[in-house]
Structures are given as structure tokens and as C-alpha cells.
Coordinates of C-alpha atoms in Angstrom, one line a residue:
M26 CA -21.6 3.9 107.5
V27 CA -21.2 3.0 103.8
R28 CA -24.8 3.7 102.2
P29 CA -26.1 0.5 100.1
L30 CA -26.9 1.2 96.2
P31 CA -30.2 1.6 95.4
A32 CA -32.0 -1.9 94.0
E33 CA -32.0 -0.8 90.6
F34 CA -28.3 -0.1 90.4
E35 CA -27.8 -3.5 91.4
A36 CA -30.1 -5.2 89.7
N37 CA -28.9 -3.2 86.3
G38 CA -25.2 -2.4 86.9
G39 CA -26.1 1.0 87.3
H40 CA -27.8 1.3 83.8
Y41 CA -31.6 2.3 83.3
P42 CA -33.7 -0.7 82.3
G43 CA -33.8 -1.0 78.2
D44 CA -37.1 -2.7 77.9
R45 CA -39.0 -0.2 75.3
L46 CA -37.9 1.8 72.5
A47 CA -37.0 5.6 72.9
E48 CA -40.0 6.9 70.7
L49 CA -43.1 8.5 71.7
A50 CA -45.9 10.9 70.0
G51 CA -47.9 13.4 71.6
A52 CA -51.6 13.8 71.4
E53 CA -53.1 14.0 68.1
L54 CA -53.5 17.7 66.7
A55 CA -55.7 18.3 63.6
P56 CA -53.9 20.7 60.8
P57 CA -54.7 24.3 61.0
T58 CA -57.7 25.5 58.6
D59 CA -56.7 29.2 58.9
S60 CA -53.8 31.4 58.4
L61 CA -51.9 34.2 60.2
A62 CA -53.8 36.6 58.7
D63 CA -57.2 35.1 60.0
R64 CA -55.8 35.0 63.5
L65 CA -54.6 38.9 63.2
R66 CA -58.1 40.0 62.3
A67 CA -59.5 37.8 65.4
A68 CA -56.8 39.2 67.5
A69 CA -57.8 42.9 66.5
D70 CA -61.3 42.2 67.2
S71 CA -60.6 41.2 70.6
G72 CA -59.8 44.8 71.8
R73 CA -56.7 43.5 73.2
A74 CA -53.1 45.1 72.8
I75 CA -49.2 44.9 73.1
V76 CA -47.3 46.7 75.5
L77 CA -43.8 48.1 74.7
V78 CA -41.3 48.7 77.1
D79 CA -38.3 50.7 75.7
G80 CA -34.5 50.9 77.0
E81 CA -35.7 53.9 79.9
G82 CA -38.6 52.1 80.9
V83 CA -41.2 54.1 79.1
E84 CA -44.4 52.1 78.5
R85 CA -46.5 52.5 75.2
E86 CA -49.8 50.2 74.1
L87 CA -50.1 49.0 70.5
P88 CA -53.4 47.6 70.1
Y89 CA -53.9 44.7 67.6
R90 CA -56.2 46.9 65.9
A91 CA -53.6 49.4 65.1
L92 CA -51.2 46.8 64.2
L93 CA -53.5 45.4 61.8
D94 CA -54.2 49.0 60.3
D95 CA -50.4 49.4 60.2
A96 CA -49.8 46.0 58.4
A97 CA -52.4 46.5 55.7
R98 CA -50.9 49.8 54.8
V99 CA -47.4 48.1 54.6
A100 CA -48.8 45.6 52.4
A101 CA -50.5 48.1 50.1
H102 CA -47.1 49.5 49.7
L103 CA -45.4 46.2 48.9
K104 CA -47.8 45.5 46.4
S105 CA -47.7 48.8 44.7
R106 CA -43.9 48.1 44.0
G107 CA -44.9 45.2 42.3
L108 CA -44.0 42.5 45.2
G109 CA -45.5 39.3 45.9
E110 CA -45.1 35.7 46.6
G111 CA -41.5 34.5 45.9
D112 CA -40.2 37.7 46.9
E113 CA -38.0 38.3 49.9
V114 CA -37.6 41.5 52.2
I115 CA -35.3 42.2 55.1
V116 CA -37.5 43.8 57.8
H117 CA -34.6 45.7 59.3
C118 CA -35.8 47.7 62.6
A119 CA -34.8 48.3 66.0
D120 CA -38.3 49.3 67.5
P121 CA -40.4 46.4 67.8
A122 CA -43.6 48.2 67.0
D123 CA -41.9 48.9 63.6
L124 CA -40.7 45.2 63.2
F125 CA -43.9 43.9 63.8
A126 CA -45.7 46.1 61.3
G127 CA -43.0 45.2 58.7
I128 CA -43.6 41.7 59.4
W129 CA -47.3 41.6 59.3
G130 CA -47.3 43.8 56.3
C131 CA -45.2 41.0 54.3
I132 CA -47.6 38.3 55.5
L133 CA -50.5 39.6 54.1
A134 CA -48.6 40.5 51.1
G135 CA -47.4 37.1 50.6
V136 CA -43.9 38.4 50.8
L137 CA -41.2 36.2 52.6
A138 CA -40.4 38.8 55.5
V139 CA -36.5 38.1 56.9
P140 CA -36.7 39.8 60.5
I141 CA -33.5 41.4 61.4
T142 CA -32.9 43.9 64.3
P143 CA -29.8 46.0 64.0
A144 CA -27.1 44.4 65.6
S145 CA -24.7 46.3 68.3
P146 CA -22.0 46.9 67.3
Y147 CA -23.6 47.4 64.2
D148 CA -20.2 47.2 62.3
G149 CA -19.2 43.9 64.1
A150 CA -18.2 41.0 61.8
G151 CA -21.3 38.9 62.8
N152 CA -24.2 41.4 61.7
P153 CA -26.2 39.0 59.6
M154 CA -27.0 42.0 56.8
W155 CA -23.5 41.4 55.5
H156 CA -24.4 37.9 54.7
L157 CA -27.7 38.5 53.7
L158 CA -26.7 41.6 51.3
G159 CA -23.4 40.0 50.4
P160 CA -22.1 37.7 47.2
T161 CA -23.0 34.5 49.1
T162 CA -26.2 35.4 49.9
M163 CA -29.3 32.9 50.1
L164 CA -31.8 35.5 49.1
T165 CA -32.7 36.6 45.3
R166 CA -33.7 40.4 46.3
D167 CA -31.7 42.9 47.8
L168 CA -35.0 44.7 49.5
V169 CA -34.7 46.5 52.9
L170 CA -37.8 47.7 54.6
T171 CA -36.4 50.0 57.5
T172 CA -36.9 53.2 58.6
A173 CA -35.7 56.4 57.5
A174 CA -33.0 56.7 60.6
Q175 CA -31.9 53.6 60.1
A176 CA -31.8 53.6 56.3
S177 CA -29.1 56.2 56.3
T178 CA -27.0 54.1 59.2
T179 CA -27.2 51.0 57.0
A180 CA -26.5 52.6 53.7
A181 CA -23.1 53.8 55.3
A182 CA -22.2 50.5 56.7
L183 CA -23.1 49.1 53.2
A184 CA -20.9 51.3 51.4
E185 CA -18.0 50.7 53.5
R186 CA -18.2 46.9 52.6
G187 CA -19.0 47.8 48.8
L188 CA -22.4 46.5 49.2
T189 CA -25.5 48.1 48.6
A190 CA -29.4 47.6 48.9
T191 CA -32.6 48.6 47.8
T192 CA -34.4 50.5 50.6
L193 CA -38.3 50.6 51.2
L194 CA -39.2 53.1 53.9
L195 CA -41.8 52.3 56.6
E196 CA -42.7 56.3 56.9
D197 CA -43.7 55.9 52.9
A198 CA -45.4 52.7 53.4
R199 CA -47.7 54.0 56.3
R200 CA -48.9 56.7 54.0
H201 CA -50.9 54.3 52.0
E202 CA -54.2 53.5 52.2
P203 CA -54.7 50.1 53.7
L204 CA -54.7 47.0 51.6
A205 CA -58.3 45.9 51.3
E206 CA -58.8 42.5 53.2
A207 CA -60.0 40.8 49.5
D208 CA -56.6 41.4 48.3
W209 CA -54.4 39.6 51.1
T210 CA -52.4 37.0 49.8
I211 CA -51.7 34.1 51.8
G212 CA -47.8 32.6 50.8
R213 CA -46.6 29.5 51.3
H214 CA -44.4 30.4 54.1
A215 CA -44.9 33.5 56.8
F216 CA -41.6 34.6 57.3
L217 CA -37.8 33.7 57.0
L218 CA -35.7 32.9 60.4
L219 CA -32.1 32.7 60.4
T220 CA -29.7 30.1 62.4
S221 CA -27.0 31.4 64.7
G222 CA -24.3 30.8 61.9
S223 CA -22.0 30.3 64.6
T224 CA -19.8 27.6 62.7
G225 CA -20.4 29.3 59.2
A226 CA -22.8 31.3 57.1
P227 CA -26.5 31.5 58.8
K228 CA -29.1 28.9 57.1
G229 CA -32.7 30.3 56.3
V230 CA -35.5 28.6 58.4
P231 CA -38.8 29.3 56.4
L232 CA -41.8 28.8 58.8
G233 CA -45.4 28.3 57.4
H234 CA -48.9 29.6 58.4
R235 CA -49.5 25.7 59.5
N236 CA -46.2 25.7 61.5
L237 CA -47.0 28.6 63.5
V238 CA -50.8 28.3 64.3
A239 CA -49.9 24.6 65.0
L240 CA -47.2 25.8 67.5
A241 CA -49.7 28.2 69.0
E242 CA -52.4 25.3 69.7
A243 CA -50.3 23.0 70.9
V244 CA -48.6 25.0 73.5
C245 CA -52.0 26.1 74.5
R246 CA -53.1 22.7 74.9
E247 CA -50.0 21.6 76.8
F248 CA -50.2 24.2 79.6
D249 CA -53.8 24.7 79.5
F250 CA -54.0 28.3 78.9
D251 CA -57.2 30.3 79.1
R252 CA -57.7 31.4 75.6
G253 CA -57.8 35.4 75.5
H254 CA -57.1 35.8 79.0
E255 CA -53.5 35.5 79.4
V256 CA -50.6 38.1 80.0
S257 CA -47.0 37.2 78.6
L258 CA -43.8 38.7 79.2
N259 CA -40.7 38.7 76.9
W260 CA -37.4 40.8 77.4
L261 CA -35.3 39.0 74.6
A262 CA -34.9 40.0 71.1
V263 CA -37.9 39.7 68.9
D264 CA -36.3 38.4 65.9
H265 CA -35.4 35.0 67.5
V266 CA -37.8 32.4 67.7
G267 CA -38.2 32.8 71.3
G268 CA -39.1 36.6 71.2
L269 CA -41.1 36.4 68.1
V270 CA -42.8 33.0 67.5
Q271 CA -43.0 31.6 71.1
H272 CA -44.5 34.6 72.6
H273 CA -45.6 37.3 69.8
I274 CA -47.1 35.1 67.3
R275 CA -48.2 32.7 69.8
D276 CA -49.9 35.1 72.0
L277 CA -51.4 36.9 68.9
C278 CA -52.8 33.7 67.5
L279 CA -54.6 33.1 70.9
A280 CA -55.3 36.8 71.5
H281 CA -53.3 37.4 74.7
R282 CA -52.2 40.6 76.1
Q283 CA -48.1 40.3 75.6
I284 CA -45.4 42.4 77.0
H285 CA -42.1 43.4 75.0
V286 CA -39.2 44.6 77.2
D287 CA -36.1 46.0 75.8
T288 CA -33.1 43.2 76.6
A289 CA -30.9 46.0 77.7
Y290 CA -33.4 47.8 80.1
V291 CA -33.9 44.2 82.2
M292 CA -29.9 43.2 81.7
A293 CA -29.0 46.6 83.4
K294 CA -31.2 45.7 86.5
P295 CA -32.3 42.3 86.6
T296 CA -35.2 42.9 89.1
R297 CA -37.1 45.3 86.6
M298 CA -38.2 42.0 85.1
L299 CA -40.2 41.5 88.6
D300 CA -41.5 44.9 88.5
L301 CA -43.1 44.5 85.4
M302 CA -44.6 41.0 86.1
S303 CA -46.2 42.2 89.5
A304 CA -47.5 45.4 87.8
H305 CA -48.8 43.8 84.8
R306 CA -50.0 40.4 86.9
V307 CA -48.1 38.4 84.3
T308 CA -49.3 34.5 83.8
L309 CA -46.8 33.7 81.0
A310 CA -42.7 34.1 80.7
W311 CA -39.9 32.5 79.2
Q312 CA -36.6 32.7 79.5
A313 CA -33.3 30.8 79.0
N314 CA -31.5 29.3 81.8
F315 CA -28.9 32.1 82.4
G316 CA -32.0 34.3 82.9
F317 CA -32.9 32.3 85.9
N318 CA -29.2 32.4 87.3
M319 CA -29.0 36.0 86.6
L320 CA -32.0 36.6 89.2
N321 CA -30.2 34.2 91.6
E322 CA -27.4 36.9 91.6
Q323 CA -30.1 39.3 92.9
A324 CA -31.0 37.2 96.0
A325 CA -29.9 40.4 98.5
E326 CA -32.2 42.5 96.5
I327 CA -34.9 40.2 96.2
G328 CA -34.7 39.6 99.6
R329 CA -35.4 43.0 100.6
G330 CA -38.0 43.7 97.8
R331 CA -42.1 43.2 97.8
W332 CA -43.5 41.4 94.5
D333 CA -46.5 39.8 93.8
L334 CA -45.9 36.5 91.6
S335 CA -48.7 34.5 92.4
P336 CA -50.6 35.2 89.1
V337 CA -47.7 33.5 87.3
K338 CA -48.8 30.0 86.1
L339 CA -45.9 29.3 83.7
W340 CA -42.5 30.2 83.5
E341 CA -40.7 28.3 80.4
N342 CA -37.1 27.5 80.5
G343 CA -35.5 26.9 77.1
G344 CA -32.9 27.9 74.4
E345 CA -30.4 26.3 76.7
A346 CA -29.2 23.2 79.1
V347 CA -31.6 23.6 82.1
T348 CA -29.5 23.2 85.3
H349 CA -31.1 21.6 88.4
D350 CA -29.3 23.5 91.2
G351 CA -30.1 26.8 89.9
N352 CA -33.5 26.3 89.2
Q353 CA -34.2 25.0 92.8
R354 CA -32.5 28.3 94.1
F355 CA -34.4 30.5 91.8
L356 CA -37.9 28.7 93.3
A357 CA -36.6 28.8 96.8
L358 CA -35.7 32.5 96.5
L359 CA -39.0 34.0 94.9
A360 CA -41.7 31.4 96.8
P361 CA -42.0 34.4 99.6
H362 CA -43.2 36.6 96.7
G363 CA -45.9 34.0 95.9
L364 CA -44.2 32.4 93.1
R365 CA -45.4 28.6 92.6
P366 CA -43.6 25.9 93.3
D367 CA -43.9 23.9 90.0
V368 CA -44.1 27.1 87.6
I369 CA -40.7 26.3 85.8
K370 CA -41.4 24.1 82.6
P371 CA -38.3 22.9 80.9
V372 CA -39.0 23.2 77.2
F373 CA -36.9 22.0 74.2
G374 CA -37.2 23.0 70.8
M375 CA -35.6 25.1 68.1
T376 CA -35.8 27.6 65.3
E377 CA -36.4 24.3 62.6
T378 CA -39.5 23.1 65.2
S379 CA -41.2 26.6 65.4
S380 CA -39.5 26.8 69.1
A381 CA -40.7 24.5 71.7
I382 CA -42.6 21.6 71.0
I383 CA -41.2 18.8 74.0
A384 CA -42.2 20.2 77.7
A385 CA -41.9 18.6 81.2
H386 CA -44.0 19.3 84.3
N387 CA -42.1 17.5 87.0
L388 CA -39.8 20.3 88.0
V389 CA -41.3 21.1 91.4
L390 CA -39.3 23.1 94.4
G391 CA -37.9 20.3 96.6
R392 CA -38.1 17.4 94.3
H393 CA -35.2 15.8 92.4
D394 CA -36.7 12.7 90.5
N395 CA -36.7 14.9 87.5
V396 CA -32.9 14.8 87.5
H397 CA -30.2 11.9 86.4
W398 CA -26.8 12.3 87.5
L399 CA -24.6 10.6 85.1
A400 CA -21.2 8.6 85.6
E401 CA -20.8 8.2 81.7
S402 CA -22.9 9.4 78.6
A403 CA -21.2 8.2 75.8
L404 CA -23.0 8.3 72.2
D405 CA -24.5 5.1 71.1
N406 CA -24.0 3.7 74.8
P407 CA -26.0 2.9 77.8
V408 CA -25.4 5.7 80.3
V409 CA -23.7 4.7 83.5
R410 CA -25.7 6.4 86.7
A411 CA -24.2 7.9 89.4
L412 CA -25.7 8.3 92.8
P413 CA -27.6 11.9 93.5
G414 CA -25.4 14.5 94.0
G415 CA -22.6 12.9 92.0
G416 CA -21.4 12.6 88.2
S417 CA -23.2 15.5 85.8
A418 CA -26.8 16.3 86.5
F419 CA -29.4 16.1 83.6
V420 CA -32.7 17.4 84.0
E421 CA -35.7 16.0 81.7
V422 CA -37.2 18.1 79.4
G423 CA -40.2 15.7 78.8
T424 CA -42.6 14.5 76.4
P425 CA -43.8 15.8 72.9
M426 CA -46.7 18.3 72.7
A427 CA -49.5 17.4 70.5
G428 CA -48.9 17.2 66.8
V429 CA -45.3 16.2 67.3
A430 CA -43.6 12.9 67.6
M431 CA -40.1 11.8 68.6
R432 CA -37.4 9.5 68.6
V433 CA -33.6 8.3 69.8
V434 CA -31.7 6.8 67.0
D435 CA -28.2 5.1 66.7
A436 CA -25.6 6.0 63.7
D437 CA -27.7 3.6 61.4
G438 CA -31.3 5.6 62.0
R439 CA -32.6 2.6 64.4
V440 CA -34.6 3.1 67.4
C441 CA -32.3 3.1 70.4
P442 CA -33.7 0.9 73.7
E443 CA -34.4 3.6 76.6
G444 CA -31.4 4.4 78.4
V445 CA -28.9 4.7 75.6
I446 CA -27.4 8.0 74.1
G447 CA -28.7 8.4 70.9
R448 CA -29.6 11.3 68.3
I449 CA -32.8 13.0 68.8
E450 CA -35.1 13.1 66.1
V451 CA -38.8 14.7 65.6
S452 CA -41.5 15.2 63.1
G453 CA -45.1 16.6 62.9
L454 CA -47.1 19.6 62.3
Q455 CA -44.7 22.4 63.7
I456 CA -41.6 21.1 61.9
F457 CA -40.5 23.4 58.9
D458 CA -40.2 21.7 55.8
G459 CA -36.6 22.4 54.5
Y460 CA -33.4 25.2 54.8
Y461 CA -34.3 28.2 52.1
R462 CA -32.7 27.3 49.0
N463 CA -30.2 24.9 50.5
P464 CA -30.8 21.3 49.0
E465 CA -27.2 20.3 50.9
A466 CA -28.0 21.1 54.2
N467 CA -31.4 19.5 53.9
A468 CA -29.9 16.2 52.6
D469 CA -28.2 15.9 55.8
T470 CA -30.9 17.4 58.1
F471 CA -33.6 15.2 57.1
S472 CA -34.0 11.0 57.9
P473 CA -34.8 9.1 54.6
D474 CA -38.3 8.8 56.1
G475 CA -38.7 12.7 56.7
W476 CA -37.6 13.2 60.5
L477 CA -35.8 16.3 61.3
R478 CA -32.5 15.5 62.9
M479 CA -32.2 18.0 65.8
G480 CA -28.5 17.8 66.0
D481 CA -28.9 17.0 70.0
L482 CA -28.1 13.9 71.9
G483 CA -30.0 12.4 74.6
F484 CA -31.8 9.5 75.8
M485 CA -35.3 8.6 77.2
V486 CA -36.1 7.1 80.5
G487 CA -39.7 6.5 81.7
G488 CA -41.1 8.0 78.7
S489 CA -39.2 11.2 79.1
L490 CA -36.6 13.0 77.6
V491 CA -33.0 13.8 78.7
V492 CA -31.0 15.8 76.5
T493 CA -27.2 15.6 76.8
G494 CA -26.0 18.2 74.4
R495 CA -25.3 18.9 70.7
E496 CA -23.7 16.6 68.8
K497 CA -21.2 19.0 67.3
D498 CA -20.4 19.8 71.1
V499 CA -18.7 16.2 71.7
I500 CA -15.1 17.0 72.7
I501 CA -12.9 14.2 71.4
V502 CA -9.6 13.7 73.2
N503 CA -7.0 10.8 72.4
G504 CA -10.0 9.0 70.8
L505 CA -12.6 9.2 73.8
N506 CA -15.8 11.2 73.3
F507 CA -16.9 13.3 76.0
A508 CA -20.2 15.8 76.2
A509 CA -19.5 19.4 76.8
R510 CA -22.6 19.7 79.0
A511 CA -21.3 16.8 81.3
L512 CA -17.6 18.5 81.7
E513 CA -19.4 22.0 82.3
G514 CA -21.8 20.3 84.9
A515 CA -19.0 19.1 86.8
V516 CA -17.4 22.5 87.0
E517 CA -20.6 24.4 87.7
A518 CA -21.0 22.3 90.7
L519 CA -17.7 23.3 92.4
P520 CA -18.2 26.3 94.9
G521 CA -16.8 29.9 93.3
V522 CA -17.9 29.0 89.9
R523 CA -20.9 31.2 88.5
Q524 CA -23.6 29.2 87.4
G525 CA -24.0 29.7 83.6
C526 CA -20.8 30.9 83.0
C527 CA -18.8 27.8 82.2
A528 CA -17.9 26.6 78.9
A529 CA -15.9 23.3 77.8
V530 CA -14.4 24.0 74.2
S531 CA -11.7 21.9 72.2
V532 CA -8.9 23.3 70.5
R533 CA -6.6 21.9 68.0
R534 CA -3.1 23.1 67.6
P535 CA -1.4 22.9 64.6
D536 CA 1.1 20.4 65.5
A537 CA -1.5 18.4 67.4
V538 CA -2.7 14.7 66.7
T539 CA -6.0 15.2 68.7
D540 CA -7.9 17.9 70.3
D541 CA -7.1 19.4 73.8
L542 CA -9.8 20.5 76.2
V543 CA -9.8 24.2 77.3
V544 CA -12.6 25.4 80.2
F545 CA -13.6 28.7 80.4
V546 CA -15.2 30.0 83.8
S547 CA -16.5 33.3 85.8
S548 CA -16.0 33.3 89.4
A549 CA -19.5 34.0 91.5
D550 CA -19.9 37.2 93.5
D551 CA -19.1 35.8 96.7
A552 CA -16.2 33.3 95.9
T553 CA -13.8 33.0 93.4
A554 CA -13.5 29.9 90.9
D555 CA -10.2 28.3 92.0
P556 CA -8.4 26.5 88.6
A557 CA -6.9 23.7 90.3
E558 CA -10.2 22.3 91.9
V559 CA -11.4 22.7 88.0
E560 CA -8.9 20.6 86.9
A561 CA -9.2 18.1 89.9
A562 CA -12.8 18.1 89.5
L563 CA -12.2 17.1 85.6
L564 CA -9.6 14.3 86.6
S565 CA -11.6 12.9 89.2
E566 CA -14.6 12.4 87.2
F567 CA -13.5 12.3 83.5
S568 CA -9.7 11.1 83.8
L569 CA -9.4 14.2 81.6
R570 CA -6.9 17.3 82.2
P571 CA -7.5 20.5 80.4
I572 CA -4.4 22.1 78.9
A573 CA -5.7 25.5 80.3
V574 CA -8.5 27.1 82.4
V575 CA -9.4 30.8 81.5
E576 CA -11.2 33.2 83.6
L577 CA -13.6 35.4 81.9
D578 CA -15.6 38.6 83.4
P579 CA -19.4 37.8 83.2
A580 CA -20.0 40.6 81.1
D581 CA -17.3 39.3 78.1
W582 CA -19.1 36.2 77.1
P583 CA -20.2 35.9 73.6
R584 CA -23.5 34.9 73.9
T585 CA -26.8 34.4 71.0
A586 CA -29.6 36.6 71.1
I587 CA -31.3 34.6 73.8
G588 CA -28.2 34.3 76.2
K589 CA -26.7 30.9 74.9
I590 CA -22.7 30.8 75.4
R591 CA -21.1 30.5 71.6
R592 CA -18.2 28.0 72.0
P593 CA -16.5 28.9 68.9
P594 CA -15.5 32.2 69.2
L595 CA -13.8 30.9 72.6
A596 CA -12.0 28.2 70.7
Q597 CA -10.9 30.7 68.0
G598 CA -10.2 33.6 70.3
F599 CA -8.0 31.1 72.6
L600 CA -5.9 29.8 69.6
A601 CA -5.4 33.2 68.3
G602 CA -4.0 34.4 71.7
E603 CA -7.1 36.8 72.6
F604 CA -7.3 35.3 76.1
A605 CA -3.4 35.1 76.9
D606 CA -3.7 37.7 79.8
R607 CA -7.0 35.6 81.4
I608 CA -5.1 32.1 81.7
V609 CA -5.5 31.2 85.0
L610 CA -3.9 27.6 84.5
Q611 CA -1.6 26.2 81.9
R612 CA -0.7 22.9 81.6
D613 CA 1.4 23.5 78.2
S614 CA 3.6 26.4 77.9
G615 CA 3.0 28.7 75.2
V616 CA -0.6 27.2 74.4
G617 CA -3.4 30.2 74.2
E618 CA -0.7 32.9 74.2
A619 CA -0.2 35.7 71.7
A620 CA 2.1 34.9 68.7
S621 CA 5.1 37.3 68.5
L622 CA 8.5 37.4 66.7
P623 CA 11.7 37.4 68.8
A624 CA 13.8 40.1 68.7
L625 CA 16.0 38.6 66.0
H626 CA 13.8 37.5 63.6
F627 CA 14.4 37.4 59.7
V628 CA 11.5 38.1 57.4
P629 CA 11.8 37.2 53.9
R630 CA 10.4 40.5 51.9
W631 CA 10.0 40.4 48.0
R632 CA 11.4 43.5 46.8
G633 CA 11.1 43.2 42.8
P634 CA 13.1 42.4 40.0
R635 CA 16.5 44.4 39.4
P636 CA 19.0 43.7 36.6
P637 CA 22.4 42.7 37.5
R638 CA 25.2 45.6 37.3
P639 CA 26.9 44.9 33.7
S640 CA 30.7 44.1 34.1
P641 CA 33.2 45.6 31.6
G642 CA 33.3 43.7 28.1
A643 CA 29.7 41.6 28.7
S644 CA 26.6 41.9 26.9
W645 CA 23.2 41.9 28.5
C646 CA 19.6 41.5 27.2
W647 CA 17.6 42.9 29.7
T648 CA 13.6 42.1 29.7
G649 CA 12.2 43.7 32.5
P650 CA 10.8 47.2 32.8
K651 CA 12.6 50.3 31.5
W652 CA 15.9 50.5 33.2
T653 CA 18.2 53.4 33.6
P654 CA 21.9 52.2 34.2
P655 CA 23.5 53.5 37.7
P656 CA 25.8 56.2 37.1

């Protein structure tokens, strides 16, 4: 029996109605009149605290009052060194208590903090310290605020690269008397966060007091927080916008109790997250989509365990594409433990928007009206719908929060009709005012009328935003555009492919005239990814054949601090032959293999000048270095 197409397919040819423009504004939000320093003082007066859980699972409490005292001492130390507004200080600490003290000390002194937790491995090429203290740095000072233990490690690593820094020790700062409130200085910006820098040197994103206080108020209103009485949990990097702004700063501004957990402690045993949430009666949590998939993989243990997750009212899913099937499995898996069926809220934002500024409320266990299956999603064209279960699935990320407006525009900056793929732009109180000392990037990032170009593609339908991927992640093969996320969605739908462990990347060989597609996957625990099925799925849905399929161990994926897959290192590594032994399907011999020299191979080698051997009766004039004639 053949099912008839839904009526809207017949009426619109598989397209969404385009009878209104893709633009929407959130509720009005009054510009904040207070600063982060005011919010820190109020949090200290609340009597509440931060809970820190280290890599061994040991918990300790940091009252907001103690944080304020610590920060005031650091601020006094900075001012005693002649530092103030216009100066930058890298706050480089592994312990969140030290990092927070350094950041807040800079805020009270009006100094621009640049929070950086120590990289692992520390000597890796991706350590941002090499850029921040190198010859191409965006900073004007080489100041590093750190602990004595970290200072020696950093100094040795810098010396190996011919770099230096002026070190300020937290131990010295904490011996100062606290800076009096009358001497606090409120700078233009609170701190500077770095973009990932995956395609080049990182850019600096300065966030101001207004941005951050507005973010806290907008999120509080969006999710109806009980101000001062929520308990939040974060287990991802505290120098990233998610851990630092979306949790620490937001929850301090609202005087919430907040819990920060060592990332490695959770990654080693993901159900520890549930242990902490149940024990502390956590109400607010967040993680990137890979975190939900990581817990799905613990299904057997979760089925045997017992937790009370009924207090959880919000579990934000942001930082990477939200997958429909994985989130539905997660909700069903944890429903027996009291998790609400509508607790997951997809959110959308970036460092430049002070974290999440767009949110959806329609992801619910057993419902599918928030997901859109697409057969085609070409830029600047109406999307072509597929029947549910077919095509690539995209989940709505919702509508703008208070204080924010958004629109989807074409290549000429005109607002698209709903249902047309375009470029997402936003404006509002939470949006930063430009990259730090980088006018060229600012010219590309802001539209002529001042809207932030997010670099993401998407469309609106029924007043709700659907994100289809990053503009730079569009793969162009033989002149045809393919969204990387759409390709990955088709592959992740296959049995045997581990959720959250798939990447479609483009590579360009030196002799090629177009890009080629390479697909990276990992196998699920209970099945093996079939490379032939990966190829068949892409041929069937997109008429696109990958030149190679590479299988990685789940632990070997290059990821950002919040778990997003970094595609550039995969493409670069493939072309360099770093994954040659992991290629499981190859449609072009030699591609992706390590370069090698054949056994018989002549290599030109310069040996330096030698004068000619003189002949009898000949005269020579030698202008080279001193030469002793051969015997």
C-alpha cells in the first residue's frame, strides 16, 4: 500500500510556505543599569556558594563571600602593579577557584582578563599561550596571572619556543588587603574569550558588563528560573563561553548555587554526572549534544541504577547540532529516573553572542513536530522536504530570547522568505561590539546596518529557526553545494554508526580541480559501521560518492573544549596520510596514504661550490673561499 503525500506536499511541491519573511524579535529587555561587580556583591550577600568537584571526585565549597574577598585581594595586587583599564592579563590556572579569583580580580580592577586553562598536552601546537605570547599576538602586554606551580611549567615551555612572559603570582596577590569597594573600577569590557582558531589564529571576543548581565536576565526570563533558588551543574571547560558565561557568570548574577565538575572525572564514567545531579538536586544543566549520546551509551548501567532526576527543570542542549533520535532515546532512557519528558531545550548562540540567545521549547519525548526532514538544503534556495524518516533530520532551535532580534538573509543582505536557506544574523543587548584589535575581521562580521553575521546557515518555518550548518562547512563537489551536517545526518542514521561520531569533510588534492568528500565514522558498541552502507546512503540521498571512509576510535576525535568535532584537523591529517591505516573504503588508489619515496629515488642535494681541478698549462682565477689544491 502506498501512502499518499501530506496535503502540504501536494500544495507546495515539497516546500514550506514562503508567505512571510524570516525575521523575528524577542521580548523587550531593558538595558542593565548595574555591573558584574554589583552582581558579585549581591551574590556574596545571599550566603550561597559554588561547589567544585575535582578529578578524584572530592567536593569543596567556595562561598560567594569568599570569592569576593579573594577577588578584591587580587584586584588590589593588580592595582599595586600600576595596572588598570586598557591592560590585559592572561589568567592561567587549572583550579576553577583560582581561575574565578583571577577573573573577578581583573573585573574589580578594570583590567581585561583573558582566561586560559592549561592545555593538555601542554606542549601541543594548539596551546593558545603560544599565540597570545608570540609575535603575532593581539595583546599589548605579556602579563600572566597564575599559581607558583603552574608558573614554572609555563616558563619552561615558553623558553623552549623562545618566548617569555611577565608572571604575577596568585599567592602574592592573596596576601594583599582587599581592594576597598570605593576603589573598584568598572571597565568597558569584563573579559576576553578566544574563538577556537581551528582555521587560523584565534580571535579575541571581548564581552562587556551589559552583554553578560543582559544574558543572565534573558535566560532567567526564558526558562522561568526561580531567582536565587536554582542549582546548576557544569562539567565542561570553565574558560569556554558555555562553562564560564552560560553557567558561572549567569548563575552568579542570579545568586544560584552552582556546581563545576572536572571534565575528565565525568568522561571517565559518564554516570557520575547523574550521581551528582541526584545528590545535589540539580535543577539546571547543560551540555553539547555529544554528552547526551555519551550517556545513551551507558544504557545498561543506567537501567540497573537508581537516581532521582525529578528536580531537573532544564537541560540545555547547545554548542553543536542537536540530533532528534539521540535526544528521544535519552529522554526515554532516563524517564524511569524521574526525568521530565520536556526537559531538553535546544539552544543556539556563540561566544560573540555571550552564549545562548535562541531557544526552543518543543522537544518532547514521543513528539516529532520539532524535526524537519529535508531532501535538499541548498544555500539561497527553498528547502525541499522529505517524508518523516527520510532525508536529513534537522531540529528546530526556536525563537530569540528577550533583547535579541534575528533574521535570515540572502547573499545581498535581503531578508529571505520562510523556508529558504540563508545566512543567520542577530542583533541585541547580548551581542559583542567587535573582535579585539581586529578591524578586518569586524568588517566581515557585521552587516552595514550593524547586525552580527553568525556564520551559520538556516531557515525559518512557522516563526521558528532551523539551523542547517556552518557556512564554512559547506562542501562543494563539482560545483554542487552540500551541507556537511546533512551528509552526516544521513550517515548517522545507519545502524552501526556511533551517534555524535561522524564528520563529512572536504579535501582538495594538489592536482584536483574540485573538492572531494571524505567521511569519518566510529562504530557503535554493539555493531560495526559498514563503509559500503555509508557510501550507498550518500549515493542514494545525494548522488555523492565519498573518495574514502575512515574509521576512528571514539576517543581519537579532535574536539573543542565543549565536545564539538573539529573538521579541519581531520582534513589536514587525511591529506598528510595520518589516517592511512584507518581507511576502510577507498575509491581512489593512493588517496589519504602516507607519502613515501620508492626504493630507487634520486634526491638533488646541494654540496656547496668546489673549484675545478686545474689542467697543465691552464690559468685560473678562483674567487671562492680559500682553497688548498689537491696533491
